[in-house]
Coordinates of C-alpha atoms and ligand atoms in Angstrom, one line a residue:
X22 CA 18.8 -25.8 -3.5
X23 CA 15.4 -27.1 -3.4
X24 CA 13.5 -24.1 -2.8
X25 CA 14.9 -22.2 -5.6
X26 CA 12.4 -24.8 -7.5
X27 CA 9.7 -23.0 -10.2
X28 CA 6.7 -22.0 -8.7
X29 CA 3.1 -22.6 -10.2
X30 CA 0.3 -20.1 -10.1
X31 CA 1.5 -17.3 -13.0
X32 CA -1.3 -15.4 -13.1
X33 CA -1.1 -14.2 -9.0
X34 CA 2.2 -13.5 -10.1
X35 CA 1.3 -11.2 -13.2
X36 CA -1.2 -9.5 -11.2
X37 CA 0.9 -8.7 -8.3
X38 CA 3.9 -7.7 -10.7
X39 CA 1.2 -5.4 -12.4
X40 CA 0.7 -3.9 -9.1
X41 CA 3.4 -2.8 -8.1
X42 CA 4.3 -1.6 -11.4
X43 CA 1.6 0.7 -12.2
X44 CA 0.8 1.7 -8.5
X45 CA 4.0 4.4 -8.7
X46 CA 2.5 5.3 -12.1
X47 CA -1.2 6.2 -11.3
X48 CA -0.1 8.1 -7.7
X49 CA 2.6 9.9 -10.1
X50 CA 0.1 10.8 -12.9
X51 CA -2.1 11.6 -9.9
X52 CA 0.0 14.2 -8.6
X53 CA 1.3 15.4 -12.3
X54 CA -2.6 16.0 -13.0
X55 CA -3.1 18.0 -9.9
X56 CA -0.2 20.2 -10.5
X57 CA -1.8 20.4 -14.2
X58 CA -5.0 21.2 -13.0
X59 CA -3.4 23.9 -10.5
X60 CA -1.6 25.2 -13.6
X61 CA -4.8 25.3 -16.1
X62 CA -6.6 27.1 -13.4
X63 CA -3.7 30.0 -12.7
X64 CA -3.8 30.2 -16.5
X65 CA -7.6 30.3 -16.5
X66 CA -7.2 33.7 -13.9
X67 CA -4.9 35.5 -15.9
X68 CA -6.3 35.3 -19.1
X69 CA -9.7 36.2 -17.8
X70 CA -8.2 39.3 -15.9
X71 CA -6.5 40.2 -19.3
X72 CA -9.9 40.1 -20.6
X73 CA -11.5 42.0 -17.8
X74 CA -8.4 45.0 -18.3
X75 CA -8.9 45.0 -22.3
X76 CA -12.8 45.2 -21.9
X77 CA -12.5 48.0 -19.2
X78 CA -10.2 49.4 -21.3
X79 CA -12.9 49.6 -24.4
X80 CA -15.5 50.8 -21.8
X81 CA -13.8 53.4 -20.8
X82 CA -13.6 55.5 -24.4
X83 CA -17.5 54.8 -24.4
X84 CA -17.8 56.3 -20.9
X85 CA -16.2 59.3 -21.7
X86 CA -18.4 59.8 -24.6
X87 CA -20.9 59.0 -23.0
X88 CA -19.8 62.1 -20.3
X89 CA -19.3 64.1 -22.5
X90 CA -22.4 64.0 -24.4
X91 CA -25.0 63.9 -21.6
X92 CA -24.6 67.4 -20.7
X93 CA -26.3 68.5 -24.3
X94 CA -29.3 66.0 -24.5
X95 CA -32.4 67.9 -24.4
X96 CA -31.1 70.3 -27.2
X97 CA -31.9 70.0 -31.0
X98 CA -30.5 67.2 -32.7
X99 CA -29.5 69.7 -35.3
X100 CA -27.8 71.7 -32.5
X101 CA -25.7 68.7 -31.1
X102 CA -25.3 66.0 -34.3
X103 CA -21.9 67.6 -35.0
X104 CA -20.7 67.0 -31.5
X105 CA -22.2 63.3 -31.6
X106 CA -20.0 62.5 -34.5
X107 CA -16.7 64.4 -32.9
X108 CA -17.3 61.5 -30.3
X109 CA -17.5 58.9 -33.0
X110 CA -14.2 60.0 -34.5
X111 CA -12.0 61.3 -32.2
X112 CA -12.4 57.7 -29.9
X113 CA -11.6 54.5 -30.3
X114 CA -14.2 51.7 -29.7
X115 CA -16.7 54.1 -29.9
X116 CA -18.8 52.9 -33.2
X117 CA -22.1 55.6 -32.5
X118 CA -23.6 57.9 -30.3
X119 CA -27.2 59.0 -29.2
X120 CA -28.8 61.3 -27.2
X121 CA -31.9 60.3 -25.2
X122 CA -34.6 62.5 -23.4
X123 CA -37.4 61.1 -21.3
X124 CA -36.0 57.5 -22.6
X125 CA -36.4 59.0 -26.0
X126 CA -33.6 58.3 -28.6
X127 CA -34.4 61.4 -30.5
X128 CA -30.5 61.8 -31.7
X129 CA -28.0 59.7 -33.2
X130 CA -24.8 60.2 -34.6
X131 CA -25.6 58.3 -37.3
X132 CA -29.0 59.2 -38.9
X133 CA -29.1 62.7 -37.1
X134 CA -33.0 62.8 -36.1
X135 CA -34.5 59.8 -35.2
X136 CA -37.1 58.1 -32.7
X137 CA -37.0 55.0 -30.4
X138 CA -38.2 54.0 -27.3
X139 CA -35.7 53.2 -24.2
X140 CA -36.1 50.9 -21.8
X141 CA -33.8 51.5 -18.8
X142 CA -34.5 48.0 -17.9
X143 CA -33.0 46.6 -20.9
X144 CA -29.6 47.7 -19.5
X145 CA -27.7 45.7 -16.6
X146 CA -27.3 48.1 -13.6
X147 CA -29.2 50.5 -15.9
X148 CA -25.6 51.1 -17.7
X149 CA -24.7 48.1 -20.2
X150 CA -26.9 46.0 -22.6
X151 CA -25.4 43.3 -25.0
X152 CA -27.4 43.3 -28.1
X153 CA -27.4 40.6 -31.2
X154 CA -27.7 43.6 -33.4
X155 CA -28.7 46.8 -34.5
X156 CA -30.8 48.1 -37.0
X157 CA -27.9 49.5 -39.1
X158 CA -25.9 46.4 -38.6
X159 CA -28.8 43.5 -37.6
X160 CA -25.7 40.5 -37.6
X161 CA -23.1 41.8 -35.7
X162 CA -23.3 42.3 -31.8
X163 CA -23.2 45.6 -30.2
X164 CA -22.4 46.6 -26.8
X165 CA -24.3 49.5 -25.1
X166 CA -23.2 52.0 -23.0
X167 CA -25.9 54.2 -21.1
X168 CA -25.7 57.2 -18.9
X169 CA -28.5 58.9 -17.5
X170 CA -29.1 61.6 -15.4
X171 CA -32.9 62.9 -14.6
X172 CA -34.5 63.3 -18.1
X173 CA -31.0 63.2 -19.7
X174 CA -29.6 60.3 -21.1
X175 CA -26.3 59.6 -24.0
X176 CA -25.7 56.1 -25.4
X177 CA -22.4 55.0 -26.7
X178 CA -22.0 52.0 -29.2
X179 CA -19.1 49.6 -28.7
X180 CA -19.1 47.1 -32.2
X181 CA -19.0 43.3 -31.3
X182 CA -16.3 43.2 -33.5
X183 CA -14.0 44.6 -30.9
X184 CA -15.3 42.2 -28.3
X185 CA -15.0 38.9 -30.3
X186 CA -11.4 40.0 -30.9
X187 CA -10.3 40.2 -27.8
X188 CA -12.2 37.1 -26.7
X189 CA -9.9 35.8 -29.5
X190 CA -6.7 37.2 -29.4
X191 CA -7.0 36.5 -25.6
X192 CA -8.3 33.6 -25.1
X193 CA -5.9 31.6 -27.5
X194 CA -5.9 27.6 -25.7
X195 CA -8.5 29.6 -23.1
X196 CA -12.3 29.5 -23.9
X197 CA -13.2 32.7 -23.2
X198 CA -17.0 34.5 -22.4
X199 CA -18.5 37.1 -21.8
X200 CA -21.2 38.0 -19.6
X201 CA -23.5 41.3 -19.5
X202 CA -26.6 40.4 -17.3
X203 CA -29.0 37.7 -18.9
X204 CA -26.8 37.6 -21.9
X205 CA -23.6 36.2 -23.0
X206 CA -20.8 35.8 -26.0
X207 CA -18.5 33.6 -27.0
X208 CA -15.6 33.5 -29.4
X209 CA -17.5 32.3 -32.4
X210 CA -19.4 35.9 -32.0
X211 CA -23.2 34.7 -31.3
X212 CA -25.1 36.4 -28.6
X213 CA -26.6 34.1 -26.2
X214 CA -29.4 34.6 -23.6
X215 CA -29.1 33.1 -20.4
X216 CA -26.3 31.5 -17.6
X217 CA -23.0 30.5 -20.0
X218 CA -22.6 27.0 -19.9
X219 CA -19.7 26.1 -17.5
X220 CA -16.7 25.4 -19.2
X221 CA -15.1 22.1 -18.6
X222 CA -11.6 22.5 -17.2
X223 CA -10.1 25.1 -14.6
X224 CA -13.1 27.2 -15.2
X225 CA -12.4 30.9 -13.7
X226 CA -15.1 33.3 -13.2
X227 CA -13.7 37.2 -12.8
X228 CA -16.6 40.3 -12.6
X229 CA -15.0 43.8 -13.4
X230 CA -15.1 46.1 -10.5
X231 CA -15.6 49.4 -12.3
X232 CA -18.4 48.1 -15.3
X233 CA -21.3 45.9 -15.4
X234 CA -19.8 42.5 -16.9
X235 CA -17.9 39.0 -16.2
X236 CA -16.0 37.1 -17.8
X237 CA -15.8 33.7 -17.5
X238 CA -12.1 31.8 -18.2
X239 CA -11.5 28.0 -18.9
X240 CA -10.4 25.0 -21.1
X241 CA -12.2 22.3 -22.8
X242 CA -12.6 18.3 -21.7
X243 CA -9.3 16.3 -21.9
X244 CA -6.8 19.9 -21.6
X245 CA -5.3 18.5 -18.4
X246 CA -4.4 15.5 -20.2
X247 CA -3.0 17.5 -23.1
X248 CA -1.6 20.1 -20.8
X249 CA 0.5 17.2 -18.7
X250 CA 1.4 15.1 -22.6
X251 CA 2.9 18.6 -23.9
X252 CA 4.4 19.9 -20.5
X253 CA 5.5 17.5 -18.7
X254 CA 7.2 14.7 -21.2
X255 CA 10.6 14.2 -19.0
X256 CA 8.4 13.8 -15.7
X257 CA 5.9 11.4 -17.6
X258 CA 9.1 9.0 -19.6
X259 CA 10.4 9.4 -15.1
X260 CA 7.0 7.8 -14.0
X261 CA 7.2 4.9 -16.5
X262 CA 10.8 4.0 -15.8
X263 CA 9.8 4.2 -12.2
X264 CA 7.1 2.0 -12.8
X265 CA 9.2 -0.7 -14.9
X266 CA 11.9 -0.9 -12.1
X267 CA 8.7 -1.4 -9.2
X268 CA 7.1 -3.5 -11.2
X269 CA 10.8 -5.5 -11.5
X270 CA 11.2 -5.2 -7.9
X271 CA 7.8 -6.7 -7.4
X272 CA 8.0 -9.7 -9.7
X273 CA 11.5 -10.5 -8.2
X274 CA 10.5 -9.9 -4.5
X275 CA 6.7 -12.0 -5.0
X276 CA 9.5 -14.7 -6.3
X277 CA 11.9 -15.0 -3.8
X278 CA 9.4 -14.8 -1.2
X279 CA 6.3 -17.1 -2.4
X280 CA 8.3 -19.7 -4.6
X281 CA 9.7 -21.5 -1.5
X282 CA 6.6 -22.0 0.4
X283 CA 4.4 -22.9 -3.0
X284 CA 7.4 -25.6 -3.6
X285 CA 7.1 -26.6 0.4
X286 CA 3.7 -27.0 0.1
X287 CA 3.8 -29.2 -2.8
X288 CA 6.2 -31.3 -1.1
X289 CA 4.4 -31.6 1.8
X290 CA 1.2 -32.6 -0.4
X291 CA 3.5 -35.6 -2.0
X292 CA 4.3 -37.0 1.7
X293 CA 8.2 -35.7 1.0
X294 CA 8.8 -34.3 4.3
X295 CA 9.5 -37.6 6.4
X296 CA 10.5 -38.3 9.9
X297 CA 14.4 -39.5 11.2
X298 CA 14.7 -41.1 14.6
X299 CA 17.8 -40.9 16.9
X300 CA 17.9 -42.6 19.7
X301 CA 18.6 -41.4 23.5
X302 CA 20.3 -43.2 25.9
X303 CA 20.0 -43.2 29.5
X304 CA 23.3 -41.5 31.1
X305 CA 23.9 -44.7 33.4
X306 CA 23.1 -48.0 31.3
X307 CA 23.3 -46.5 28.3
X308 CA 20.2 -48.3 27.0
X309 CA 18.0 -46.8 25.0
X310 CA 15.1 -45.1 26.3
X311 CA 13.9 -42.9 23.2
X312 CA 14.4 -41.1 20.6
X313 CA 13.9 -37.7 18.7
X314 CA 12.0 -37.5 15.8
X315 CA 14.2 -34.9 13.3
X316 CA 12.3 -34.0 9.8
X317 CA 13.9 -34.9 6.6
X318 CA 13.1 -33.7 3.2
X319 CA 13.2 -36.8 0.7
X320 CA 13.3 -34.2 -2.6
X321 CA 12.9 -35.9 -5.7
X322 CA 15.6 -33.9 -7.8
X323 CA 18.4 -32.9 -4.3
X324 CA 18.1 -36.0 -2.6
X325 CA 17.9 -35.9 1.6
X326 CA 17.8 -32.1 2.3
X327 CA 18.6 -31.1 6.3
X328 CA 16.5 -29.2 8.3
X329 CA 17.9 -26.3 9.2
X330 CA 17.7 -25.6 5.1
X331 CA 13.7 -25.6 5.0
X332 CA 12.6 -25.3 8.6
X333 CA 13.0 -21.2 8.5
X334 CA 10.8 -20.9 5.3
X335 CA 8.4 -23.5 6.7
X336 CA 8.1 -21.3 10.1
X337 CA 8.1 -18.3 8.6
X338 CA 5.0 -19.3 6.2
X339 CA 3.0 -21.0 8.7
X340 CA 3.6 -24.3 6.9
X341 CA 5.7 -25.9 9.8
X342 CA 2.2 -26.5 11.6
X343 CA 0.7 -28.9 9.0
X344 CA 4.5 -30.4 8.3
X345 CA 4.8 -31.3 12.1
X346 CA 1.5 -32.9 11.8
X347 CA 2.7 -35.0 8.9
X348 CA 5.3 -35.8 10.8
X349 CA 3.7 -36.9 14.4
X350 CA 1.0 -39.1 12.3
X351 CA 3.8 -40.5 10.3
X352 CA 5.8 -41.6 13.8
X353 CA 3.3 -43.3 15.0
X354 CA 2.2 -45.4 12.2
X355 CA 5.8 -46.1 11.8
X356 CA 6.3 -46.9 15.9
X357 CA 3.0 -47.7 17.0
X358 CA 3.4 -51.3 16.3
X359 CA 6.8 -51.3 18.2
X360 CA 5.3 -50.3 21.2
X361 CA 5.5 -54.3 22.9
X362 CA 9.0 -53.9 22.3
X363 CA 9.8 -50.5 24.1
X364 CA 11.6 -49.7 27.3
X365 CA 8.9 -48.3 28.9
X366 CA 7.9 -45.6 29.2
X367 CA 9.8 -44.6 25.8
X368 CA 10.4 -41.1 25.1
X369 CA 9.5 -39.7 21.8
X370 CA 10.7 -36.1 21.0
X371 CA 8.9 -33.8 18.7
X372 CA 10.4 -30.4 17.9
X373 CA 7.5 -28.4 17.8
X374 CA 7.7 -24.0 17.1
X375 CA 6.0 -21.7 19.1
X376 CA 3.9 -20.8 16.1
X377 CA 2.4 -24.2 16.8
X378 CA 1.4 -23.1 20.6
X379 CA -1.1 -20.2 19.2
X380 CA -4.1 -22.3 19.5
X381 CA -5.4 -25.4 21.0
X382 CA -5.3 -27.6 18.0
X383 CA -1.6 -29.1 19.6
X384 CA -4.2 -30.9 22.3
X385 CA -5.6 -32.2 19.0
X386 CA -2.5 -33.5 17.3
X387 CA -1.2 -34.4 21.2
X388 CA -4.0 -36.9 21.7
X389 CA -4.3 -37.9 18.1
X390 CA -0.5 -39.5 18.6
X391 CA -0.7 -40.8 22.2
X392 CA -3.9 -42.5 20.8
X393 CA -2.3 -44.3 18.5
X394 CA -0.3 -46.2 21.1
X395 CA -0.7 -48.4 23.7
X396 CA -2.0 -46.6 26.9
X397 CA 1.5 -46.3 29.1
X398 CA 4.2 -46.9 26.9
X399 CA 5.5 -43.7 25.9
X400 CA 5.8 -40.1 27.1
X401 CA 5.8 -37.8 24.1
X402 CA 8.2 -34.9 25.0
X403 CA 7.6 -31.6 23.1
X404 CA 10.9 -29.9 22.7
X405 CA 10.4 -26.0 22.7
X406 CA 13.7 -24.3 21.7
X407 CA 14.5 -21.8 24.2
X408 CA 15.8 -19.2 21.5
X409 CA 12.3 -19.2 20.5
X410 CA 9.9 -18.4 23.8
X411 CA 6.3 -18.6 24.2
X412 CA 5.1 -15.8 25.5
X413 CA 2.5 -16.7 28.5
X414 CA -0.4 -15.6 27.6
X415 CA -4.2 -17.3 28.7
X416 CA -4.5 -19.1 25.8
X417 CA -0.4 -20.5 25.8
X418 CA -1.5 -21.1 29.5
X419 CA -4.5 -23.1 29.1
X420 CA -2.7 -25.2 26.5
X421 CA 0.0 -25.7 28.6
X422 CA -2.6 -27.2 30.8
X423 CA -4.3 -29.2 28.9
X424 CA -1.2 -30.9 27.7
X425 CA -0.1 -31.7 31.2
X426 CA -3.4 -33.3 31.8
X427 CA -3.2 -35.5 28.6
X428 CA 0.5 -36.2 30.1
X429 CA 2.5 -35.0 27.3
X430 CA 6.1 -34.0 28.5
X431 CA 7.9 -30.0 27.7
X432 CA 11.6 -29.8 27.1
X433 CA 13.3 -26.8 27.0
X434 CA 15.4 -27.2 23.6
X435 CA 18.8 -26.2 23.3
X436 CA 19.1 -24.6 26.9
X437 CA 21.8 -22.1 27.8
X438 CA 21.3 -20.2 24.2
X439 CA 18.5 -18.5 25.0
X440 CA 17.3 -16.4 28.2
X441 CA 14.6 -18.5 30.1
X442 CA 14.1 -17.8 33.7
X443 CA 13.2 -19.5 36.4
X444 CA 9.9 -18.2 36.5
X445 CA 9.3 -19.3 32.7
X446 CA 9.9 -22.8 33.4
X447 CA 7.9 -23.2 36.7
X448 CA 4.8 -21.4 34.7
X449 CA 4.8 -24.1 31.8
X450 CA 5.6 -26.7 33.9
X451 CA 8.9 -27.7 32.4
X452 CA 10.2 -31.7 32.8
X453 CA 13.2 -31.7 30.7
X454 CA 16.1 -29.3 29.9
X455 CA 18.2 -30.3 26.8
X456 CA 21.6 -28.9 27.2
X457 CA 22.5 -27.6 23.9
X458 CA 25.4 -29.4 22.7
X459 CA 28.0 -26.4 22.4
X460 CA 28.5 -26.7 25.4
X461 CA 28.9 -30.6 25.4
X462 CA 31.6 -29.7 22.7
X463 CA 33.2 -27.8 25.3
X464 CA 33.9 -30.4 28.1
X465 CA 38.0 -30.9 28.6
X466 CA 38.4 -28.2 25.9
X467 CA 37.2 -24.9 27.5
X468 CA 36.6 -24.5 31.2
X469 CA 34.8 -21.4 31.3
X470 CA 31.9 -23.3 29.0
X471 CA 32.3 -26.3 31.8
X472 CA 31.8 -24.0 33.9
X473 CA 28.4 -22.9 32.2
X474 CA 27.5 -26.4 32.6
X475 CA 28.1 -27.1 35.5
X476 CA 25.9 -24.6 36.5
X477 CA 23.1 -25.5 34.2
X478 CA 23.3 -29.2 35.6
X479 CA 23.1 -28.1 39.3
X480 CA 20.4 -25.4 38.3
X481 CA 18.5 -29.0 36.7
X482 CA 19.0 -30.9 40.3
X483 CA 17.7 -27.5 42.2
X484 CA 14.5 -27.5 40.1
X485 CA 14.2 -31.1 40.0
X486 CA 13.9 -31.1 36.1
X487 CA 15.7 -34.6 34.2
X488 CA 18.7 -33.3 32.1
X489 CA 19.3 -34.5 28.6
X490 CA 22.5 -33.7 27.0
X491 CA 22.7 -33.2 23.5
X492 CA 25.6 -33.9 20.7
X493 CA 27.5 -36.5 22.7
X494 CA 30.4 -37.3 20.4
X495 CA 33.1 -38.8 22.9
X496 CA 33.9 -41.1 25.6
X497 CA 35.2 -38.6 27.7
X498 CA 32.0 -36.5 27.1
X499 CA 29.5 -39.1 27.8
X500 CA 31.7 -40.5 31.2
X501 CA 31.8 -36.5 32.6
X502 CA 28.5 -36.4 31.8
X503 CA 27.2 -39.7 33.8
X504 CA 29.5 -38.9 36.5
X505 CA 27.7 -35.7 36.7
X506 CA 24.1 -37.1 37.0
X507 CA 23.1 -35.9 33.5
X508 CA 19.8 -38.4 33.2
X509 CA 20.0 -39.0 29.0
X510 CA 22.5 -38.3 26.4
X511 CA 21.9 -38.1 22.8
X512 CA 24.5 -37.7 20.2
X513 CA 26.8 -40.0 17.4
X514 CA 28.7 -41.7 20.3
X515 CA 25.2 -43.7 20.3
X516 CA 23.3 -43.2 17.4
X517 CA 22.9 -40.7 14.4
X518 CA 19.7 -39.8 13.0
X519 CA 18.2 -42.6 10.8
X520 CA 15.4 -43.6 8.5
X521 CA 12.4 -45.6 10.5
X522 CA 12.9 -48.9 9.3
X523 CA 16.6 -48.9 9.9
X524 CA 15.9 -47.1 13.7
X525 CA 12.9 -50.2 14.3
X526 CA 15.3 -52.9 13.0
X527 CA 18.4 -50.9 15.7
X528 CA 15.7 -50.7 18.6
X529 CA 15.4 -54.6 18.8
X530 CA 19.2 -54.9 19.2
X531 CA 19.0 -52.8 22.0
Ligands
LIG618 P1 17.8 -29.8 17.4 O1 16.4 -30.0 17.8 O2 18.7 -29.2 18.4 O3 18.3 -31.2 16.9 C1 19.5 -31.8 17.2 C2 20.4 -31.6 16.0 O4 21.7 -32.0 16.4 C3 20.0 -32.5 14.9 O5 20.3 -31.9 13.7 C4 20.9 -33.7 15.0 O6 21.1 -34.4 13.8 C5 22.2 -33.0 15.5 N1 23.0 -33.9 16.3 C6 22.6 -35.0 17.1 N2 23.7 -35.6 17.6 C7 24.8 -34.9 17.2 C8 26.2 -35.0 17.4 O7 26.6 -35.9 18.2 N3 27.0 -34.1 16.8 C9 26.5 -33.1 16.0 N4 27.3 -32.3 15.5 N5 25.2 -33.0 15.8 C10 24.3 -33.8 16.4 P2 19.3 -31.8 12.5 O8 18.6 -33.1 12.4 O9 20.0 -31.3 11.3 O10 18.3 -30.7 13.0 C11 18.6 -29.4 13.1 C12 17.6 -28.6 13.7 O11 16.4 -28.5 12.9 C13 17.0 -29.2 15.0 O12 17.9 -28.9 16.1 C14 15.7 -28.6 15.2 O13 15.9 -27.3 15.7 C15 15.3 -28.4 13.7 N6 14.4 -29.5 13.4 C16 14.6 -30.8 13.0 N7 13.4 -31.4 12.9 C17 12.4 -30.5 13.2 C18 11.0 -30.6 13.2 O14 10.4 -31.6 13.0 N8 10.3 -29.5 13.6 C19 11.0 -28.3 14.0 N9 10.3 -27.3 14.4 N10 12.3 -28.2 13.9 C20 13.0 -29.3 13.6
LIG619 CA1 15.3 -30.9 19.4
LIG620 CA1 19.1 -28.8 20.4

């Protein structure tokens, strides 16, 4: 089969077999990074409310203290120093404790009398203030509790080490930070000043209801990735099968589908699509007073390939436009220089698809033929299969026209197969109906298809269109056939289809 031939351009093959194999692949990976993403993020909120409970948690002991201790600021630091280090002992988290009076540290737990300044504004909402360091321990952060109440004030001491701990333990995959007011710490135990810098992936952000701190939750750059490789290996080995068999489907489909029109076209640039004339007869005299022009392939490797084998793929990729063309200049180089000899007016047929009626470039072609020959001596009859209709629309309407003006002839092709109405073939002016040879087949075997014909014959007479009657193969059929009127037979009783040369040296002999 010809069109099974290799095709040429690789590369718009590759690409398009590329295409369609990694399109499933991105939209997958696409969707398996959003549902990563969606993950990471749920992950992100957990861990920082874990982090949020454990630091509450922490707060809490230091709040009690802190309660617990405010009631006895104001008297001697001798007097209370005892109770300060109960605090110390008796609670977790709690690393020291200090009384204040008129934001004077006067008492702490640790060095019993002592003096410093206190700035309520130091601490966020007056209550919490994350320090680098203290005195007694200058590289180690410290988290302060404060509770005031008119000149009264007790400070509790949470040690950073607790803090970077939990950030730790916690945060395991999950960067973790947190937040108290202008400053903020990190895993790696270093107090910052200022906004924490957003954190790459899934970043959460969580502030505690009860104390004056956030915490910030997230991954670092590339996690998704990670998080889909180390989660998701069955549905990522899915996506690339998926991929392969598209990306199969694809190279096969692109084959079947553009290797029959890239070998058409090639044949069509070497001149291999050539014209075959048989001749019509007129029903009474049975001299010849046409013919129809029939395509041929001439392929190099198959030899003479029919029509009805390449026509579809030619229609169907627009190629039968420029191949009709081929084949109208091609018939009249060929007949042109017959036309002295013709039975005037001799009728040329031309097959033509309704692709071909989209535009007004058939005027073109049209003319371009009837040019060729001398004025008078033919009627070129475009044959318009009626399976295939034109729809009537202003432009099929006004080409219709203009052909009638240039005298070109319409047959209705193979009618009685299709559904044209009456209506269809007043609007394109229809001259010639070519009754489609199953039901010549039929005459003196089946009556009810006589019957059909009959019908389709007096239907001719009514509309005053000539009748041509195809695939005459008998006597009998071409006698009932005369006897009924029927203006031109075609079929083997009087010719087959045949190269030019052979058809020019025939036409003299009739
Ligand atoms: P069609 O237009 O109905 O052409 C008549 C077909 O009947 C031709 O087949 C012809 O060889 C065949 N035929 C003629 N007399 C007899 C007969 O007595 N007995 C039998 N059994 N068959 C007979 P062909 O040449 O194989 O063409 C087949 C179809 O291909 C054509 O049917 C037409 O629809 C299409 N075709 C041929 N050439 C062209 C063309 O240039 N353009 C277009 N669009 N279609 C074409
Ligand atoms: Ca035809
Ligand atoms: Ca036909």
């Amino acid at each position: 089969m010809p069109l099974k031939a290799k095709t040429r351009s690789r590369s718009t093959r590759i690409a398009v077999t590329l295409i369609s194999g990694l399109l499933p692949v991105l939209l997958g990976a696409a969707i398996l990074y959003m549902q990563a993403g969606r993950a990471l993020k749920q992950d992100a909120e957990q861990t920082a409310e874990e982090a949020i409970r454990q630091f509450d948690l922490m707060l809490d002991n230091n709040a009690q203290a802190a309660r617990e201790l405010l009631p006895l600021a104001g008297q001697s630091c001798g007097e209370v120093t005892l109770a300060l280090r109960e605090q110390v002992t008796r609670r977790p988290f709690v690393r020291s404790t200090n009384l204040v009076w008129d934001n004077n540290l006067y008492c702490s737990s640790l060095f019993g009398d002592y003096q410093e300044k206190v700035n309520p504004g130091d601490y966020t909402q007056g209550a919490l203030w994350l320090l680098s360091g203290n005195p007694v321990t200058p590289n180690t952060a410290v988290l302060v509790y404060r509770l005031s109440e008119g000149n009264k004030g007790a400070l509790s001491t949470l040690d950073g080490y607790h803090l970077i701990n939990t950030l730790r333990l916690i945060g395991g995959n999950t960067l973790l930070v947190l937040q108290v007011g202008p400053d903020w710490i990190s895993a790696d135990g270093k107090v910052h000043t200022g906004t924490a810098p957003d954190l790459p992936v899934a970043q959460s952000h969580l502030t505690s209801g009860r104390y004056a701190f956030a915490v910030e939750a997230g991954f670092p750059k590339g996690e998704t990735w990670r998080y889909i490789r180390s989660e998701y290996p069955p549905l990522l080995s899915l996506l690339i099968f998926f991929g392969v068999i598209a990306g199969a489907i694809g190279h096969v489909l692109q084959k079947r589908s553009s290797a029959p029109t890239q070998e058409m076209q090639r044949a069509l640039e070497a001149s291999e699509f050539i014209p075959y004339f048989q001749p019509v007869v007129h029903g009474d005299s049975k001299s010849w007073s046409g013919a129809e022009v029939l395509m041929r392939w001439q392929h190099p490797k198959e030899g003479l390939v029919r029509p009805d084998l390449f026509i579809p793929f030619a229609e169907h990729s627009g190629l039968i436009v420029p191949m009709t063309r081929s084949l109208m200049r091609q018939t009249a180089a060929l007949l042109a220089p017959q036309s002295a000899s013709f039975n005037k007016p001799f009728h040329i047929g031309i097959n033509i698809t309704a692709s071909h009626c989209q535009d007004l470039e058939l005027v073109k072609d049209c003319r371009e033929f009837l040019d060729a020959f001398e004025p008078g001596s033919i009627h070129l009859v475009l044959e318009l299969t009626e399976r295939e209709l034109i729809e009537p629309t202003a432009i099929t309407l006004q080409l219709f026209e203009q052909l009638r003006e240039l005298g070109v002839k319409i047959a209705i092709d193979d009618f009685g197969t299709g559904h044209s109405s009456l209506g269809y073939l007043r609007q394109f002016n229809v001259d010639f109906l070519k009754i489609d040879q199953s039901f010549v087949a039929m005459i003196g075997v089946d009556t009810l298809s006589s019957h059909i014909l009959d019908s389709i014959i007096e239907l001719a007479v009514k509309l005053d269109l000539a009748l041509v009657a195809e695939g005459v193969e008998t006597r009998e059929q071409s006698d009932y056939l005369s006897v009924h009127q029927v203006n031109f037979l075609q079929g083997y009783l009087f010719g087959k289809p045949m190269p030019g040369a052979e058809f020019i040296s025939a036409l003299s002999d009739h």
